[in-house]
PDB file of C-alpha atoms in Angstrom:
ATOM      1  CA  UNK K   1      18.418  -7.444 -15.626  1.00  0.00           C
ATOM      2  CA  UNK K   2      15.374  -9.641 -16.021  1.00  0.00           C
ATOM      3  CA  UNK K   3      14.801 -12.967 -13.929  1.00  0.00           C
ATOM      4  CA  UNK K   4      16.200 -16.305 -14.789  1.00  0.00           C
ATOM      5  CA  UNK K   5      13.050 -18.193 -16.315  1.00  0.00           C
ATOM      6  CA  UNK K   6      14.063 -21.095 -14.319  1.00  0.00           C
ATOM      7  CA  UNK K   7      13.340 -19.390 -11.219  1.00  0.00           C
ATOM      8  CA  UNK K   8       9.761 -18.388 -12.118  1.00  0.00           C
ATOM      9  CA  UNK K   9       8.629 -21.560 -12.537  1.00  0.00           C
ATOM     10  CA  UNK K  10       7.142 -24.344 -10.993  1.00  0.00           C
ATOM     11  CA  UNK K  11       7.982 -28.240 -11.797  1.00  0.00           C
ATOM     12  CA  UNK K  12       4.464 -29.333 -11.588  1.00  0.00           C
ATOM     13  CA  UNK K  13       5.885 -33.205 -11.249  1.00  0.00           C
ATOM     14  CA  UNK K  14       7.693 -31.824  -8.325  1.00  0.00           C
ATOM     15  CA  UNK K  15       5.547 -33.767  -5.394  1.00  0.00           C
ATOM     16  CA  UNK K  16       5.950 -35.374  -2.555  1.00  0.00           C
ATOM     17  CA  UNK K  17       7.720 -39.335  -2.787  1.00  0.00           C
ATOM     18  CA  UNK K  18       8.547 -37.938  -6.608  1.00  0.00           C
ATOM     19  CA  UNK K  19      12.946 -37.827  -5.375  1.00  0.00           C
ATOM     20  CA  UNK K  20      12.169 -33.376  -4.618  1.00  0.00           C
ATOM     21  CA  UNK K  21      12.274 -31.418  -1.692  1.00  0.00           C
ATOM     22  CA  UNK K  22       9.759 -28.986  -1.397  1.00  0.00           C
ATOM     23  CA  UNK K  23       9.998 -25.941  -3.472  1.00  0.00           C
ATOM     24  CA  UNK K  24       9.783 -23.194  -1.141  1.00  0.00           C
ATOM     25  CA  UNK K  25       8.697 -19.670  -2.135  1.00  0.00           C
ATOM     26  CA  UNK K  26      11.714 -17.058  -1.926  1.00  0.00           C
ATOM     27  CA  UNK K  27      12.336 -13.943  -3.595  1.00  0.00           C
ATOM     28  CA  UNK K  28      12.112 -15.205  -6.670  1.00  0.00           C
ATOM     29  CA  UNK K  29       8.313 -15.144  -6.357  1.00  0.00           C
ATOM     30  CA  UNK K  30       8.180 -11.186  -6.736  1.00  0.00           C
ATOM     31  CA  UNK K  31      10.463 -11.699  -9.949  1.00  0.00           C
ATOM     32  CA  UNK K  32       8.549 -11.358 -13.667  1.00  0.00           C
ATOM     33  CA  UNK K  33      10.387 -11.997 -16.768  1.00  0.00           C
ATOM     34  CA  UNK K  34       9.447  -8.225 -18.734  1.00  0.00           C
ATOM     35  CA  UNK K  35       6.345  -8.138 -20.876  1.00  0.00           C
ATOM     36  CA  UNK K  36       8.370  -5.633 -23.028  1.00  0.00           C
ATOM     37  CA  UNK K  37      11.550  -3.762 -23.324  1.00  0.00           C
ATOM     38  CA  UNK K  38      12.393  -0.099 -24.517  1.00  0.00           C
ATOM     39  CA  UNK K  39      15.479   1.299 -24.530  1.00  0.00           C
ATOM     40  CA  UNK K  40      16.589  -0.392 -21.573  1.00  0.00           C
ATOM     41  CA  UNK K  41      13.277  -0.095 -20.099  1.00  0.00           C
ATOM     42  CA  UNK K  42      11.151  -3.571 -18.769  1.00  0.00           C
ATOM     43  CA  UNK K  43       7.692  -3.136 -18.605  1.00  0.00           C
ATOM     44  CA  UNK K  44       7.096  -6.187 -16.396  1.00  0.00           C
ATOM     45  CA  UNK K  45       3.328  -7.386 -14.654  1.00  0.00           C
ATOM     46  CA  UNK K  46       3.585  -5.483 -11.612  1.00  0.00           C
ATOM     47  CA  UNK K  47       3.816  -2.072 -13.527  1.00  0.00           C
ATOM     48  CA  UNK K  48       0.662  -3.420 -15.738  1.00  0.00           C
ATOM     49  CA  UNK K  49      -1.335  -3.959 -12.693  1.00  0.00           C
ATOM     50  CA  UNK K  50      -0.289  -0.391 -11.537  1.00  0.00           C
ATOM     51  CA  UNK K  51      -1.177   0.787 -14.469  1.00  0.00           C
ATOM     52  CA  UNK K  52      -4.400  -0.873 -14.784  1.00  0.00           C
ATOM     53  CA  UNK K  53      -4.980   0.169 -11.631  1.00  0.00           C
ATOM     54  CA  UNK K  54      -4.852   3.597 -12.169  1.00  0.00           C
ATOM     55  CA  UNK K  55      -7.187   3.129 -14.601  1.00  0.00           C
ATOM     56  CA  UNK K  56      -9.852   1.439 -13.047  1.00  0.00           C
ATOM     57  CA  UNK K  57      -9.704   3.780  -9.877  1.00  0.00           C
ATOM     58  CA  UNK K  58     -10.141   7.070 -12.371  1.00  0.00           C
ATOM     59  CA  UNK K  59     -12.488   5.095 -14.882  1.00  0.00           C
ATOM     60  CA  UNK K  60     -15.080   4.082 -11.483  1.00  0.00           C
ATOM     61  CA  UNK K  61     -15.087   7.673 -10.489  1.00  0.00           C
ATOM     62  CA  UNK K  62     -15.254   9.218 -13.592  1.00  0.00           C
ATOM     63  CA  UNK K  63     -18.362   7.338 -14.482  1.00  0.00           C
ATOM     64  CA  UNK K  64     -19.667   7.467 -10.654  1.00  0.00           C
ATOM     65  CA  UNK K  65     -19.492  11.499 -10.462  1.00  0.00           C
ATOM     66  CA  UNK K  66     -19.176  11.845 -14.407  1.00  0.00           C
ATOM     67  CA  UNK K  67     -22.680  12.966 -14.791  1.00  0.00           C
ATOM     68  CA  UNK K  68     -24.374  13.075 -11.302  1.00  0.00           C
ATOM     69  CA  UNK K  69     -27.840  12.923 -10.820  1.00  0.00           C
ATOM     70  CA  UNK K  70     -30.144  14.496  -7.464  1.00  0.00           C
ATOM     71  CA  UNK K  71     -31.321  11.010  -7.379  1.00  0.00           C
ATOM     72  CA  UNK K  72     -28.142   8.992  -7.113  1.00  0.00           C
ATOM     73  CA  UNK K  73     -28.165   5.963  -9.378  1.00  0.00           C
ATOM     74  CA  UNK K  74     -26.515   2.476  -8.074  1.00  0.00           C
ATOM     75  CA  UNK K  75     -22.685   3.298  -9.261  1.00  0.00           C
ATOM     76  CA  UNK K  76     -22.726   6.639  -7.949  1.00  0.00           C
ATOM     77  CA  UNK K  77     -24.364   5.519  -4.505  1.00  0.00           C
ATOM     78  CA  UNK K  78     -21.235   3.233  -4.564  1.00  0.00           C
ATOM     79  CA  UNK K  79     -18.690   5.994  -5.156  1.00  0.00           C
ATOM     80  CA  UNK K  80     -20.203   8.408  -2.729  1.00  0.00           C
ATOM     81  CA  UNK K  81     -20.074   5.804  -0.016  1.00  0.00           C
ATOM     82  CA  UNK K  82     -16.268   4.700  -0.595  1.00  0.00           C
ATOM     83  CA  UNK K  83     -15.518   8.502  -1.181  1.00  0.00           C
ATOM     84  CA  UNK K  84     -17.422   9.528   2.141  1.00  0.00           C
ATOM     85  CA  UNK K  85     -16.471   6.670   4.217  1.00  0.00           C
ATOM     86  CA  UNK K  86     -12.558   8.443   3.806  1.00  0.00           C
ATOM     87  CA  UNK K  87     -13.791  12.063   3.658  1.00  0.00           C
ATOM     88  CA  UNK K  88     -15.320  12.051   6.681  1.00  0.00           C
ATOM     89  CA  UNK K  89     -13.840   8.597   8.435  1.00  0.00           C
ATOM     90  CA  UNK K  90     -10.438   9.364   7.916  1.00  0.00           C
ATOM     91  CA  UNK K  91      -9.941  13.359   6.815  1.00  0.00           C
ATOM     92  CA  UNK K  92     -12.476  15.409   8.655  1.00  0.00           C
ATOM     93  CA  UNK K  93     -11.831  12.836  11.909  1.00  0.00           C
ATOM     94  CA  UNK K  94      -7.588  13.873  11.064  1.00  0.00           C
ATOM     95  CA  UNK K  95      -7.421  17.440   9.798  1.00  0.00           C
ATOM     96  CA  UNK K  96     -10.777  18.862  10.248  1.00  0.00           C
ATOM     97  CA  UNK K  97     -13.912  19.612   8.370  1.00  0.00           C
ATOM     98  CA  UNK K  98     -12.407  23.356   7.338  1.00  0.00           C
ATOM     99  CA  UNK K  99      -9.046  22.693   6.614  1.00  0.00           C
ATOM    100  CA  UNK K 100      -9.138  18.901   5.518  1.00  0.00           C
ATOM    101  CA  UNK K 101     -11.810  19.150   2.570  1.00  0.00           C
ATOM    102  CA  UNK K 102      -9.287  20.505  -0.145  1.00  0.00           C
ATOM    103  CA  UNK K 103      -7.215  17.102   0.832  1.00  0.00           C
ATOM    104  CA  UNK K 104     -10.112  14.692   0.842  1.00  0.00           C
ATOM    105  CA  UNK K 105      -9.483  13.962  -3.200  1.00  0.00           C
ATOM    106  CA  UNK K 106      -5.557  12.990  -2.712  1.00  0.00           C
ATOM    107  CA  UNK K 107      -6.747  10.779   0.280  1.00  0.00           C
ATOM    108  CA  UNK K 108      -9.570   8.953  -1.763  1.00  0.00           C
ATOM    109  CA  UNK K 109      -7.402   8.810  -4.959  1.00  0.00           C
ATOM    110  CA  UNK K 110      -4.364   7.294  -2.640  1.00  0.00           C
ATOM    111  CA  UNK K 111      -7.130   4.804  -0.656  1.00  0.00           C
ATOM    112  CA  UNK K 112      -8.750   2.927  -3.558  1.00  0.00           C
ATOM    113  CA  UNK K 113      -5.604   3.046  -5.632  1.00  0.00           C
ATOM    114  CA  UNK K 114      -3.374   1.096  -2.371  1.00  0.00           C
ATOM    115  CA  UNK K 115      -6.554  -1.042  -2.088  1.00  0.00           C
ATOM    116  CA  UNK K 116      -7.099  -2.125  -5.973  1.00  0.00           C
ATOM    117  CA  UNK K 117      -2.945  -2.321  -5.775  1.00  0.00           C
ATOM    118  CA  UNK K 118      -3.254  -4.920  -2.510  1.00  0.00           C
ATOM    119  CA  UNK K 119      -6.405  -6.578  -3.934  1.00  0.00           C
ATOM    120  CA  UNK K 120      -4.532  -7.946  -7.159  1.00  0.00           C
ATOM    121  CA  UNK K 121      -3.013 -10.384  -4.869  1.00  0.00           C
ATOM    122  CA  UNK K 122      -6.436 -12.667  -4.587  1.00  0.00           C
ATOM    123  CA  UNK K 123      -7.934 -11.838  -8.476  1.00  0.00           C
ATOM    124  CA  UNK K 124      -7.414 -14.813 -10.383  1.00  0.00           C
ATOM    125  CA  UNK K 125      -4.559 -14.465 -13.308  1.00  0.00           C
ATOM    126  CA  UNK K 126      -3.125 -11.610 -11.603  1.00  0.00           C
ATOM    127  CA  UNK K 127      -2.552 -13.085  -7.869  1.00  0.00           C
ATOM    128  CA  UNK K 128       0.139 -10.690  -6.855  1.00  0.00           C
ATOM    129  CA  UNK K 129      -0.258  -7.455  -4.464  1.00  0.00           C
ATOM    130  CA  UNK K 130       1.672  -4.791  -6.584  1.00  0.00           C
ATOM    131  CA  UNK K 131       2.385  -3.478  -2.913  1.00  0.00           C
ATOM    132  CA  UNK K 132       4.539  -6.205  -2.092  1.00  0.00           C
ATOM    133  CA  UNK K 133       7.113  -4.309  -4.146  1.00  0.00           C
ATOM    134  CA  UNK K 134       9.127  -1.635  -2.059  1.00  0.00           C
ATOM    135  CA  UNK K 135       9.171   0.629  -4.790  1.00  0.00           C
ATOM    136  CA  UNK K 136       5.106   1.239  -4.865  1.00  0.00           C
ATOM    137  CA  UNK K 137       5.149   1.740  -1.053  1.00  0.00           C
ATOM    138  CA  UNK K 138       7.960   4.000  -1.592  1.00  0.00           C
ATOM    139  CA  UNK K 139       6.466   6.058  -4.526  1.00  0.00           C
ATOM    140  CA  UNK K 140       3.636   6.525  -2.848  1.00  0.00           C
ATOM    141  CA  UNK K 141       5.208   7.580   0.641  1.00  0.00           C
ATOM    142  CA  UNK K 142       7.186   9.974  -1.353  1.00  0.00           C
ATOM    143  CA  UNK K 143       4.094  11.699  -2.465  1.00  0.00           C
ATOM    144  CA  UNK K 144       2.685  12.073   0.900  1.00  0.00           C
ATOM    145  CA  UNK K 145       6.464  13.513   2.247  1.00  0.00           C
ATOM    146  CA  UNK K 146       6.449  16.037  -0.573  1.00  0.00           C
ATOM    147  CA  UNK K 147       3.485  17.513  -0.176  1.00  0.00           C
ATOM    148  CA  UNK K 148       3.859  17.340   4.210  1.00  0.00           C
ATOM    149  CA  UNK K 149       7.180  18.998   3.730  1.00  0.00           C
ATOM    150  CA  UNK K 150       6.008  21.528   1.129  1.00  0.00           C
ATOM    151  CA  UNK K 151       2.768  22.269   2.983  1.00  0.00           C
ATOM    152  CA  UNK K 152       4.881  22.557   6.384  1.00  0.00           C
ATOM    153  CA  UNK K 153       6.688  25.690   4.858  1.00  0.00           C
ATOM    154  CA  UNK K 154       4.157  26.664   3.181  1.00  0.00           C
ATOM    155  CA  UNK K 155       2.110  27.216   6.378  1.00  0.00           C
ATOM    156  CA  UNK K 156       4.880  28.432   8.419  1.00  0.00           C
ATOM    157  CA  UNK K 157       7.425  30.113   5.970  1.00  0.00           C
ATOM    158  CA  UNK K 158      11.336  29.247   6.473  1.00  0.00           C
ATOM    159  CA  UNK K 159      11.749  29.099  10.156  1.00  0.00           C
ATOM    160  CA  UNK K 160       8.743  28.174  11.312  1.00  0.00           C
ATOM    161  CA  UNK K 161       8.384  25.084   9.103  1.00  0.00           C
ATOM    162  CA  UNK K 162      11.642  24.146  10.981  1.00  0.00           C
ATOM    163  CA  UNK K 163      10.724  24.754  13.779  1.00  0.00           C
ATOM    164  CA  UNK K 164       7.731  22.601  13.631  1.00  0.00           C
ATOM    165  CA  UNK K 165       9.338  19.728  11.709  1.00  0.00           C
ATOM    166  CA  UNK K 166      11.866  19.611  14.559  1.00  0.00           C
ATOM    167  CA  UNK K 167       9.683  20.374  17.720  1.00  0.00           C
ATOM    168  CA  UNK K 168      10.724  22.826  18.411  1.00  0.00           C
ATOM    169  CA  UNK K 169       9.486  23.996  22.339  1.00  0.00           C
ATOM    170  CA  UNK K 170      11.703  26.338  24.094  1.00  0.00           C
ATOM    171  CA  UNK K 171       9.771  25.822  27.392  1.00  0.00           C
ATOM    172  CA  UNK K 172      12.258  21.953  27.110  1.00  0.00           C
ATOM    173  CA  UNK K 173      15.074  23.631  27.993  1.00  0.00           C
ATOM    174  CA  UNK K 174      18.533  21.838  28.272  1.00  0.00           C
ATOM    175  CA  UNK K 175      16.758  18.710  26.901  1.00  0.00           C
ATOM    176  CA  UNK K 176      15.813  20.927  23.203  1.00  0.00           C
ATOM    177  CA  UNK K 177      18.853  20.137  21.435  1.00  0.00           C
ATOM    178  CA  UNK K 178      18.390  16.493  22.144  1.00  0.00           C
ATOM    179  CA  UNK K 179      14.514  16.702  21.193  1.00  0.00           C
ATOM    180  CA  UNK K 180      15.494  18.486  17.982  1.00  0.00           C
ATOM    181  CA  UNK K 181      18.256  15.589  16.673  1.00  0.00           C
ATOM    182  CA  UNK K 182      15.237  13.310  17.756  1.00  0.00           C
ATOM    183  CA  UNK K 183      12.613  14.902  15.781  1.00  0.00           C
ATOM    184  CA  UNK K 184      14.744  15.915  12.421  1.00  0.00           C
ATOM    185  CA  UNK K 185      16.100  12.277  12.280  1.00  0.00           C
ATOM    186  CA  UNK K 186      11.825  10.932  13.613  1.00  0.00           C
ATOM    187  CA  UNK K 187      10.542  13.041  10.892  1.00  0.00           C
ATOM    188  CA  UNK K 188      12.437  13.313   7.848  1.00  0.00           C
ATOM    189  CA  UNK K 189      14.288   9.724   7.636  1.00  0.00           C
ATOM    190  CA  UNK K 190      11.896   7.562   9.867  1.00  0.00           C
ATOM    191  CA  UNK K 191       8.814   8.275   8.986  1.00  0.00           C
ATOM    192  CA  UNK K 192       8.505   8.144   5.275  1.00  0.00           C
ATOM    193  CA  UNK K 193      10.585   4.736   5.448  1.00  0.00           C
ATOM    194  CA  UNK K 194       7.884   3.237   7.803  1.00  0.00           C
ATOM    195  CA  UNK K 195       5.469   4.737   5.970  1.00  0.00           C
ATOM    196  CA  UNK K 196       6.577   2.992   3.275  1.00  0.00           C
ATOM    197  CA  UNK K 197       7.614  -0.327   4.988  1.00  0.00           C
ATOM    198  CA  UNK K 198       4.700  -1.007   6.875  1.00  0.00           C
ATOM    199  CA  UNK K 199       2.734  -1.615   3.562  1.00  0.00           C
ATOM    200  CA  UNK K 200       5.270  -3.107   1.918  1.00  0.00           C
ATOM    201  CA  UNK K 201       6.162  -5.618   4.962  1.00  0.00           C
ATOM    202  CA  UNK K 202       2.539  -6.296   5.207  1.00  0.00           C
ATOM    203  CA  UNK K 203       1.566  -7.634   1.565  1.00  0.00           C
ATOM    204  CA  UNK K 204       4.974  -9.125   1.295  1.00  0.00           C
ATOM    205  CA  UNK K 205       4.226 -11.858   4.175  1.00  0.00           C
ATOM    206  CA  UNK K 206       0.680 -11.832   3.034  1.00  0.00           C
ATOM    207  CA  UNK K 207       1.853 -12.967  -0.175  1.00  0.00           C
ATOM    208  CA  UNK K 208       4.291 -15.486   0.710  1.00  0.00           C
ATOM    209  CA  UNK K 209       2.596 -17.382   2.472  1.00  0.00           C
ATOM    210  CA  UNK K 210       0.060 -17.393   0.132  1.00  0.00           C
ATOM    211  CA  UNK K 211       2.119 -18.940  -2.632  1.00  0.00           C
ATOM    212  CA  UNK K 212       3.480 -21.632   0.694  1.00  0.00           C
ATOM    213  CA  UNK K 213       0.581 -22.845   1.319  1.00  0.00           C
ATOM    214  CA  UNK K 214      -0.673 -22.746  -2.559  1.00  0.00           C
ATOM    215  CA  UNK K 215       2.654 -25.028  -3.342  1.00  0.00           C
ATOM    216  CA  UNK K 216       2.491 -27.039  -0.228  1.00  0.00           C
ATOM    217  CA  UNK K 217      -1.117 -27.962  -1.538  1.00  0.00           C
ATOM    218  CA  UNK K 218      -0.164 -29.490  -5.025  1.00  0.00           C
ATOM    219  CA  UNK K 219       3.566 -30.703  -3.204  1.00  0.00           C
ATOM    220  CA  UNK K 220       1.230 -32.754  -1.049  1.00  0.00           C
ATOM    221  CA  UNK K 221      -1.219 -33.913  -3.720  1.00  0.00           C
ATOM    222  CA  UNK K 222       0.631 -37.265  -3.660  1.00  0.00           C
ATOM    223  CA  UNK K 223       0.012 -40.972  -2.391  1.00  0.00           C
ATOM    224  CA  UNK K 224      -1.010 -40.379   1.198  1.00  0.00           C
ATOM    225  CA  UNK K 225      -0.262 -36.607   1.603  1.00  0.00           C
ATOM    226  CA  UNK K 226      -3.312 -35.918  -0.112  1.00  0.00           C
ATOM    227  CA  UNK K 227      -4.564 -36.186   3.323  1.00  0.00           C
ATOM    228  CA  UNK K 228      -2.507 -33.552   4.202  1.00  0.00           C
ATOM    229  CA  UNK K 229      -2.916 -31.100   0.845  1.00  0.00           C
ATOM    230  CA  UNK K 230      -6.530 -30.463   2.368  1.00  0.00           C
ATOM    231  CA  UNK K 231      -5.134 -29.212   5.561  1.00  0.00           C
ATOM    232  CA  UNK K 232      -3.024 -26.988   2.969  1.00  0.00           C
ATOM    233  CA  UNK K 233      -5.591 -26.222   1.145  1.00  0.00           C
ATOM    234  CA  UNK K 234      -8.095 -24.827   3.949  1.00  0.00           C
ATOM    235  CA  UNK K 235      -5.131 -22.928   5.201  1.00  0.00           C
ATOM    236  CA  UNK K 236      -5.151 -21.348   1.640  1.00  0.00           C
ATOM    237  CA  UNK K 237      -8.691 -20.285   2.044  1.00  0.00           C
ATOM    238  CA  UNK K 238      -8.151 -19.193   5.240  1.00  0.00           C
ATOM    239  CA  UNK K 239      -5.089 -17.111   4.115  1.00  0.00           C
ATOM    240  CA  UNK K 240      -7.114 -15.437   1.377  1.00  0.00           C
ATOM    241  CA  UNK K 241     -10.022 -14.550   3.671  1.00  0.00           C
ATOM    242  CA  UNK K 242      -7.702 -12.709   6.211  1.00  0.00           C
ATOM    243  CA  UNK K 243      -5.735 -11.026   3.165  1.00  0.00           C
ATOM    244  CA  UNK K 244      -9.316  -9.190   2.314  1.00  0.00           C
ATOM    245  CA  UNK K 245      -9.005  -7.810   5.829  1.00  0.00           C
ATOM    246  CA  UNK K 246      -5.455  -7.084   6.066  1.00  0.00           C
ATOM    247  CA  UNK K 247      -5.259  -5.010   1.800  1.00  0.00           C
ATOM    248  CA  UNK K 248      -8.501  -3.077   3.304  1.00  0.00           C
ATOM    249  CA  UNK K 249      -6.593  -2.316   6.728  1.00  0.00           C
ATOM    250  CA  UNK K 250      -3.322  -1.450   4.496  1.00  0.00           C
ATOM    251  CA  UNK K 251      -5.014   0.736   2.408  1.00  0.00           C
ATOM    252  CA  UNK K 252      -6.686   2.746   5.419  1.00  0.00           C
ATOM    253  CA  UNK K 253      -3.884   2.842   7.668  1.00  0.00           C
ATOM    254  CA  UNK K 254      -1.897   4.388   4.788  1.00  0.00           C
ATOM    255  CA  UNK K 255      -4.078   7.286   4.148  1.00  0.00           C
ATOM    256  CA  UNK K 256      -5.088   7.528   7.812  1.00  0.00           C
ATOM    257  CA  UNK K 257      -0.971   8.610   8.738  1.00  0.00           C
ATOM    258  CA  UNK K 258      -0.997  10.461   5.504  1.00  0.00           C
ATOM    259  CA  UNK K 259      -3.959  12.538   6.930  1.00  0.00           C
ATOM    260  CA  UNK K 260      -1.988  12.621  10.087  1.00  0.00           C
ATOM    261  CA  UNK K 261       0.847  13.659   8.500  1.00  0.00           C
ATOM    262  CA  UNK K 262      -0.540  16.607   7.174  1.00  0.00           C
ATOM    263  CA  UNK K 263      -2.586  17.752   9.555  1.00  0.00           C
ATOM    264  CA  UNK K 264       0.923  18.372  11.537  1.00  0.00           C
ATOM    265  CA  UNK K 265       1.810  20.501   8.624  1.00  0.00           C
ATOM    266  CA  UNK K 266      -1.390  22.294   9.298  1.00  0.00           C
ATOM    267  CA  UNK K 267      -1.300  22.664  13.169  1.00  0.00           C
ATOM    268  CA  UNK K 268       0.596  25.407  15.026  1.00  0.00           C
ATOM    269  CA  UNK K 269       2.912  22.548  17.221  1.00  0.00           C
ATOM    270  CA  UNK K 270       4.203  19.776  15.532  1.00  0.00           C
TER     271      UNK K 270
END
């Protein structure tokens, strides 16, 4: 079902002394009437900025390692950096030099994709963190649990990959059982949900208040609360600048648990 139009938008004569209250930001900010619909389907903005995400993190590589030179020219100096800042920041720090390299590509390609996918929230035109959507977070958790979980058996074969997703330690004792209803619930429910949530949770807020203080600007752009819209407005600025920090920190917490994740798969004890 697509979003009531009259939800999306804003009365721009909808100020303060014009007879409104203040039109605060609620869910219906993260609602887009469908660019197009198939069969059922709605392709609405958030998918297009996915999409053109994917795009512009596969184009920039493609072109940056496309045709590499000895001699590194500007754009591929720029792609080895961001590609070695995860490899060995975040991988070979997580899993290992040995066993971490074959992973490095998923880690990059799920980095710069969360980042570009956070960073839509402060581009002009687009101004909306694609992240701030559960069902990105969750797609991409999902993709790090599948290939934890298959790698986990895959390591350790049936019983073993068991064995390690539950903790299991028989030098515990009488407290195993307990350990092992702990882990199975810690592992497999828990921790692809906050996985998921703590993205999502993150670019949510970031975004709402955001769009507050971006309405509470022009709300206040009237008779003597201009005085106050530039208080707003700074606020705005100020909310922008410590977005940049939080998408980057997002984007590298993300692939840092990921790495974490399946370097347990890896590891002999969970």
């Amino acid at each position: 079902m697509s979003a009531d139009p009259q939800m999306l938008a804003f009365d721009p004569n909808c100020q303060l002394f014009s007879g409104c209250g203040f039109p605060a930001p609620g869910l219906h900010t993260f609602l887009y009437e469908p660019i197009f619909t198939v069969n059922g389907f709605e392709f609405t903005k958030p998918m297009l900025l996915a999409f053109v995400s994917s795009i512009l993190v596969v184009g920039f590589f493609w072109a940056a390692f496309g045709k590499a030179k000895l001699v590194p020219g500007k754009l591929q100096m720029i792609g080895e950096a961001g590609y070695d800042f995860v490899r060995r920041g975040v991988v070979y720090e997580i899993i290992g030099k040995k066993d971490g390299e074959k992973y490095v590509p998923l880690m990059v390609s799920l980095f710069f994709f969360v980042w570009l996918l956070n960073l839509w929230s402060i581009i002009p035109l687009a101004q909306f963190p694609v992240t701030s959507l559960i069902a990105f977070p969750a797609g991409l958790a999902l993709i790090v649990y599948v290939t934890w979980v298959s790698l986990t058996f895959k390591k350790h074969g049936f019983a073993g990959g068991w064995k390690n997703i539950l903790g299991y330690d028989k030098n515990l004792g009488p407290i195993l059982p307990l350990v092992m209803i702990l882990e199975f619930f810690s592992n497999l429910i828990i921790r692809p949900f906050t996985h998921a949530v703590r993205l999502f949770a993150n670019m949510f807020a970031g975004h709402m208040l955001i769009v507050m203080f971006s309405l509470a600007t022009w709300y206040l752009m009237s008779g003597i609360g201009f005085v106050y819209a530039g208080a707003s407005f700074v606020m705005v600025m100020v909310m922008i600048v410590f977005e940049l920090f939080i998408q980057a920190v997002q984007a590298y917490v993300f692939v840092l648990l990921a790495s974490s994740y399946i370097q347990g798969a890896l590891s002999e004890h969970h």
